[in-house]
Amino acid sequence: MEGDILTVQNLTVAFGDLTILKNLSFEVKRGEVVAIIGPNGSGKTVFLKTLLGLIPYRGIITWDPNVKLGYVPQKIDADRHLPINLHNLFEAKAHTLALPHKDIVEVSHVVGLTPVMLQTPIGHLSGGQFQKGLIAFALLGAPNVILFDEPTASLDELSEEHVYDLMHQLQDDRGITFILVSHDLSVVYQYASKVLCLNKEKICYGLPKEALTPEVLSELYAAPHKFFHHSQDHHHHA
Amino acid sequence: MPEFYPLILALFVAVATGFMGSFALMRRMTLAGDTMSHIALPGLGVALLWNINPVIGAATALAIGAVLIWKIEESADLPTETTIGVIFSAAIAIGALVTPSEDIIEALFGGGGAISLTTLIIYIALSLAVMLFVLQFRNQLVLTLFNTDLARTTGVKISRLNLLYYLMFALTLILGLRFLGTLLVGALVIVPAAAAKQLTETLSNFLIVSAAVSMVSVALGYFLAYIYDFQVGPTVISIAAGFFLLSLLKKHR
């Protein structure tokens, strides 16, 4: 459809016999903030990774041809106590994508990272600083869609607010479309233009105030959940 | 000058192991890094039995080892650490059985011995190749160890990069095998990097300090081995281990 940046039709993801996502269909318009909510193990992270093209699927995912994706993962694989700083990470991405060095300066400025923070080993950064680093990393390469997994899972309330304000600002200033996974219903009401309730299948989709009825919420967080395996949680090699 | 060839060779190799070791450590392959070299022993042994150049035997075995580790890591079903530990320890056992007993000590712990100028030049060229690989691919390697999904969305071909990394890792081990032996060569990759990790806070310093600790261990090791008539390999690794213990004294913020 005109104005749609993403169309998903009959998306199904299965790992062996285990179905993670079943028959999902919906569309996202340019500049929207779509929040995905659902209980643990409902396939939210798998869904983001599928949209990124990291996981095989059945069905149709159509991105606008001009789309450029950025991704903010829920957690990192590396141990935090490495002799690596954010500047090393930004440089690694900039170099791999052949971006000029000034882009690093620019994205750091946008999220409010100081030169000192860029040079600080990642293990010594606060949760909020590190999260800003991940957002700046995603912003490198000027994406017009950012997929955001649990933006504030490890943050205190103040840092949490900062991250959402930043997201809001990026949406306003740059027209960036956000697709984010969240646990927090108040965030969904406050920031999301659409909400997708996910529990293997689509339980609801629409404006938060209309879609999130008490019936929907009890269906989402109640019965079927306990029958699911949790194999879609990440497995990290030690 | 030819009497200094072994030392010059070892110093170049030390930079290569230092660079390689930094990433081995960040990739959390301490065990694999240390035990992968063991697979060289059966290759060495078979080559000695058949009167082939032992380096060719060791190199073949290590290349197989590199592909093996890569395969184990790619398959989600195997417990990586355990499998690597078992395979490479078994290699020592099998290697000990096939290696002629008069060669076993040198095969395990390395030896001295004169080398030709041609050998020296080949080792220097290969050491430079390892250093260039690390410098050239450091960005992709950093992205991959940081988060594989981020690396993939940035366009890094992870599986190919990993195979290349393990093959270059095997090459690094081959280079050190001559003077450190199959038991100790992995240590010159892991130990200096482990010390450097304690002491540094940025990637470039990590690489530099790791290479420096490795070089100083080699230089001091050769010197002490010469003065006291020690074996070179064990002396070098003991000194590197000493540096690691000293690095633990550093207070962290």
mmCIF file of N, CA and C in Angstrom, chain B residues 129-186:
data_model
loop_
_atom_site.group_PDB
_atom_site.id
_atom_site.type_symbol
_atom_site.label_atom_id
_atom_site.label_comp_id
_atom_site.label_asym_id
_atom_site.label_seq_id
_atom_site.Cartn_x
_atom_site.Cartn_y
_atom_site.Cartn_z
ATOM 1 N N ALA B 129 52.315 -11.733 7.141
ATOM 2 C CA ALA B 129 50.976 -12.032 6.603
ATOM 3 C C ALA B 129 49.950 -12.126 7.737
ATOM 4 N N VAL B 130 50.341 -12.761 8.847
ATOM 5 C CA VAL B 130 49.425 -12.867 9.999
ATOM 6 C C VAL B 130 49.111 -11.477 10.554
ATOM 7 N N MET B 131 50.164 -10.652 10.707
ATOM 8 C CA MET B 131 49.939 -9.294 11.253
ATOM 9 C C MET B 131 49.012 -8.502 10.336
ATOM 10 N N LEU B 132 49.263 -8.590 9.036
ATOM 11 C CA LEU B 132 48.433 -7.858 8.075
ATOM 12 C C LEU B 132 46.987 -8.324 8.144
ATOM 13 N N PHE B 133 46.797 -9.634 8.282
ATOM 14 C CA PHE B 133 45.438 -10.176 8.383
ATOM 15 C C PHE B 133 44.698 -9.545 9.561
ATOM 16 N N VAL B 134 45.369 -9.526 10.719
ATOM 17 C CA VAL B 134 44.710 -8.988 11.914
ATOM 18 C C VAL B 134 44.385 -7.508 11.722
ATOM 19 N N LEU B 135 45.340 -6.749 11.204
ATOM 20 C CA LEU B 135 45.112 -5.314 11.037
ATOM 21 C C LEU B 135 44.009 -5.060 10.009
ATOM 22 N N GLN B 136 44.022 -5.821 8.939
ATOM 23 C CA GLN B 136 43.062 -5.640 7.851
ATOM 24 C C GLN B 136 41.643 -6.012 8.283
ATOM 25 N N PHE B 137 41.526 -7.084 9.062
ATOM 26 C CA PHE B 137 40.203 -7.604 9.405
ATOM 27 C C PHE B 137 39.773 -7.241 10.818
ATOM 28 N N ARG B 138 40.521 -6.383 11.503
ATOM 29 C CA ARG B 138 40.206 -6.156 12.915
ATOM 30 C C ARG B 138 38.803 -5.589 13.098
ATOM 31 N N ASN B 139 38.367 -4.744 12.170
ATOM 32 C CA ASN B 139 37.035 -4.160 12.320
ATOM 33 C C ASN B 139 35.939 -5.203 12.214
ATOM 34 N N GLN B 140 36.061 -6.070 11.219
ATOM 35 C CA GLN B 140 35.056 -7.125 11.061
ATOM 36 C C GLN B 140 35.114 -8.097 12.244
ATOM 37 N N LEU B 141 36.328 -8.355 12.727
ATOM 38 C CA LEU B 141 36.466 -9.258 13.872
ATOM 39 C C LEU B 141 35.833 -8.640 15.119
ATOM 40 N N VAL B 142 36.035 -7.348 15.314
ATOM 41 C CA VAL B 142 35.439 -6.668 16.473
ATOM 42 C C VAL B 142 33.920 -6.730 16.403
ATOM 43 N N LEU B 143 33.358 -6.425 15.242
ATOM 44 C CA LEU B 143 31.897 -6.464 15.097
ATOM 45 C C LEU B 143 31.363 -7.850 15.408
ATOM 46 N N THR B 144 32.057 -8.866 14.902
ATOM 47 C CA THR B 144 31.582 -10.236 15.071
ATOM 48 C C THR B 144 31.588 -10.666 16.536
ATOM 49 N N LEU B 145 32.663 -10.335 17.247
ATOM 50 C CA LEU B 145 32.706 -10.781 18.636
ATOM 51 C C LEU B 145 31.772 -9.948 19.512
ATOM 52 N N PHE B 146 31.479 -8.733 19.074
ATOM 53 C CA PHE B 146 30.611 -7.860 19.849
ATOM 54 C C PHE B 146 29.168 -8.357 19.796
ATOM 55 N N ASN B 147 28.665 -8.560 18.614
ATOM 56 C CA ASN B 147 27.305 -9.079 18.466
ATOM 57 C C ASN B 147 27.160 -9.624 17.045
ATOM 58 N N THR B 148 26.921 -10.920 16.935
ATOM 59 C CA THR B 148 26.890 -11.530 15.600
ATOM 60 C C THR B 148 25.756 -10.965 14.749
ATOM 61 N N ASP B 149 24.635 -10.621 15.383
ATOM 62 C CA ASP B 149 23.530 -10.072 14.599
ATOM 63 C C ASP B 149 23.877 -8.700 14.039
ATOM 64 N N LEU B 150 24.513 -7.873 14.883
ATOM 65 C CA LEU B 150 24.938 -6.558 14.399
ATOM 66 C C LEU B 150 25.949 -6.718 13.276
ATOM 67 N N ALA B 151 26.882 -7.654 13.437
ATOM 68 C CA ALA B 151 27.890 -7.872 12.403
ATOM 69 C C ALA B 151 27.216 -8.272 11.100
ATOM 70 N N ARG B 152 26.264 -9.201 11.208
ATOM 71 C CA ARG B 152 25.582 -9.690 10.008
ATOM 72 C C ARG B 152 24.803 -8.571 9.331
ATOM 73 N N THR B 153 24.106 -7.739 10.128
ATOM 74 C CA THR B 153 23.341 -6.657 9.503
ATOM 75 C C THR B 153 24.262 -5.581 8.938
ATOM 76 N N THR B 154 25.520 -5.552 9.385
ATOM 77 C CA THR B 154 26.477 -4.603 8.817
ATOM 78 C C THR B 154 27.129 -5.192 7.559
ATOM 79 N N GLY B 155 26.819 -6.430 7.249
ATOM 80 C CA GLY B 155 27.316 -7.015 6.011
ATOM 81 C C GLY B 155 28.550 -7.885 6.168
ATOM 82 N N VAL B 156 28.882 -8.261 7.403
ATOM 83 C CA VAL B 156 30.032 -9.135 7.611
ATOM 84 C C VAL B 156 29.616 -10.582 7.312
ATOM 85 N N LYS B 157 30.418 -11.247 6.498
ATOM 86 C CA LYS B 157 30.162 -12.672 6.218
ATOM 87 C C LYS B 157 30.830 -13.480 7.319
ATOM 88 N N ILE B 158 30.056 -13.766 8.363
ATOM 89 C CA ILE B 158 30.649 -14.283 9.593
ATOM 90 C C ILE B 158 31.284 -15.659 9.424
ATOM 91 N N SER B 159 30.572 -16.549 8.768
ATOM 92 C CA SER B 159 31.079 -17.911 8.646
ATOM 93 C C SER B 159 32.411 -17.924 7.884
ATOM 94 N N ARG B 160 32.476 -17.172 6.801
ATOM 95 C CA ARG B 160 33.698 -17.093 6.008
ATOM 96 C C ARG B 160 34.829 -16.459 6.809
ATOM 97 N N LEU B 161 34.484 -15.399 7.534
ATOM 98 C CA LEU B 161 35.493 -14.708 8.350
ATOM 99 C C LEU B 161 36.047 -15.647 9.418
ATOM 100 N N ASN B 162 35.159 -16.433 10.054
ATOM 101 C CA ASN B 162 35.618 -17.364 11.084
ATOM 102 C C ASN B 162 36.571 -18.407 10.518
ATOM 103 N N LEU B 163 36.239 -18.952 9.357
ATOM 104 C CA LEU B 163 37.117 -19.957 8.749
ATOM 105 C C LEU B 163 38.488 -19.341 8.467
ATOM 106 N N LEU B 164 38.458 -18.147 7.890
ATOM 107 C CA LEU B 164 39.720 -17.461 7.591
ATOM 108 C C LEU B 164 40.520 -17.221 8.865
ATOM 109 N N TYR B 165 39.814 -16.815 9.922
ATOM 110 C CA TYR B 165 40.484 -16.560 11.204
ATOM 111 C C TYR B 165 41.164 -17.825 11.721
ATOM 112 N N TYR B 166 40.446 -18.941 11.704
ATOM 113 C CA TYR B 166 41.024 -20.182 12.229
ATOM 114 C C TYR B 166 42.209 -20.640 11.384
ATOM 115 N N LEU B 167 42.127 -20.455 10.070
ATOM 116 C CA LEU B 167 43.254 -20.847 9.217
ATOM 117 C C LEU B 167 44.479 -19.981 9.522
ATOM 118 N N MET B 168 44.260 -18.671 9.716
ATOM 119 C CA MET B 168 45.385 -17.797 10.056
ATOM 120 C C MET B 168 45.916 -18.129 11.453
ATOM 121 N N PHE B 169 45.014 -18.549 12.318
ATOM 122 C CA PHE B 169 45.413 -18.974 13.657
ATOM 123 C C PHE B 169 46.314 -20.207 13.553
ATOM 124 N N ALA B 170 45.909 -21.147 12.698
ATOM 125 C CA ALA B 170 46.718 -22.354 12.483
ATOM 126 C C ALA B 170 48.094 -21.973 11.942
ATOM 127 N N LEU B 171 48.118 -21.023 11.005
ATOM 128 C CA LEU B 171 49.400 -20.565 10.448
ATOM 129 C C LEU B 171 50.292 -19.997 11.552
ATOM 130 N N THR B 172 49.694 -19.210 12.439
ATOM 131 C CA THR B 172 50.459 -18.639 13.553
ATOM 132 C C THR B 172 51.088 -19.739 14.404
ATOM 133 N N LEU B 173 50.302 -20.792 14.653
ATOM 134 C CA LEU B 173 50.821 -21.903 15.462
ATOM 135 C C LEU B 173 51.974 -22.599 14.747
ATOM 136 N N ILE B 174 51.827 -22.787 13.434
ATOM 137 C CA ILE B 174 52.906 -23.432 12.662
ATOM 138 C C ILE B 174 54.200 -22.640 12.812
ATOM 139 N N LEU B 175 54.064 -21.306 12.766
ATOM 140 C CA LEU B 175 55.256 -20.455 12.834
ATOM 141 C C LEU B 175 55.988 -20.620 14.171
ATOM 142 N N GLY B 176 55.224 -20.813 15.244
ATOM 143 C CA GLY B 176 55.844 -20.906 16.556
ATOM 144 C C GLY B 176 56.298 -22.315 16.923
ATOM 145 N N LEU B 177 55.814 -23.272 16.141
ATOM 146 C CA LEU B 177 56.049 -24.681 16.460
ATOM 147 C C LEU B 177 57.530 -25.031 16.563
ATOM 148 N N ARG B 178 58.342 -24.435 15.692
ATOM 149 C CA ARG B 178 59.755 -24.781 15.601
ATOM 150 C C ARG B 178 60.458 -24.577 16.941
ATOM 151 N N PHE B 179 60.207 -23.440 17.580
ATOM 152 C CA PHE B 179 60.965 -23.179 18.801
ATOM 153 C C PHE B 179 60.161 -23.395 20.084
ATOM 154 N N LEU B 180 58.850 -23.625 19.961
ATOM 155 C CA LEU B 180 58.053 -23.810 21.182
ATOM 156 C C LEU B 180 57.458 -25.206 21.328
ATOM 157 N N GLY B 181 57.329 -25.926 20.213
ATOM 158 C CA GLY B 181 56.761 -27.263 20.298
ATOM 159 C C GLY B 181 55.245 -27.257 20.390
ATOM 160 N N THR B 182 54.635 -28.421 20.187
ATOM 161 C CA THR B 182 53.166 -28.492 20.116
ATOM 162 C C THR B 182 52.493 -28.219 21.454
ATOM 163 N N LEU B 183 53.177 -28.489 22.552
ATOM 164 C CA LEU B 183 52.536 -28.248 23.857
ATOM 165 C C LEU B 183 52.533 -26.776 24.219
ATOM 166 N N LEU B 184 53.589 -26.051 23.838
ATOM 167 C CA LEU B 184 53.760 -24.699 24.367
ATOM 168 C C LEU B 184 53.385 -23.583 23.400
ATOM 169 N N VAL B 185 53.280 -23.881 22.100
ATOM 170 C CA VAL B 185 53.090 -22.780 21.151
ATOM 171 C C VAL B 185 51.781 -22.032 21.407
ATOM 172 N N GLY B 186 50.744 -22.758 21.799
ATOM 173 C CA GLY B 186 49.472 -22.092 22.083
ATOM 174 C C GLY B 186 49.603 -21.070 23.202
#
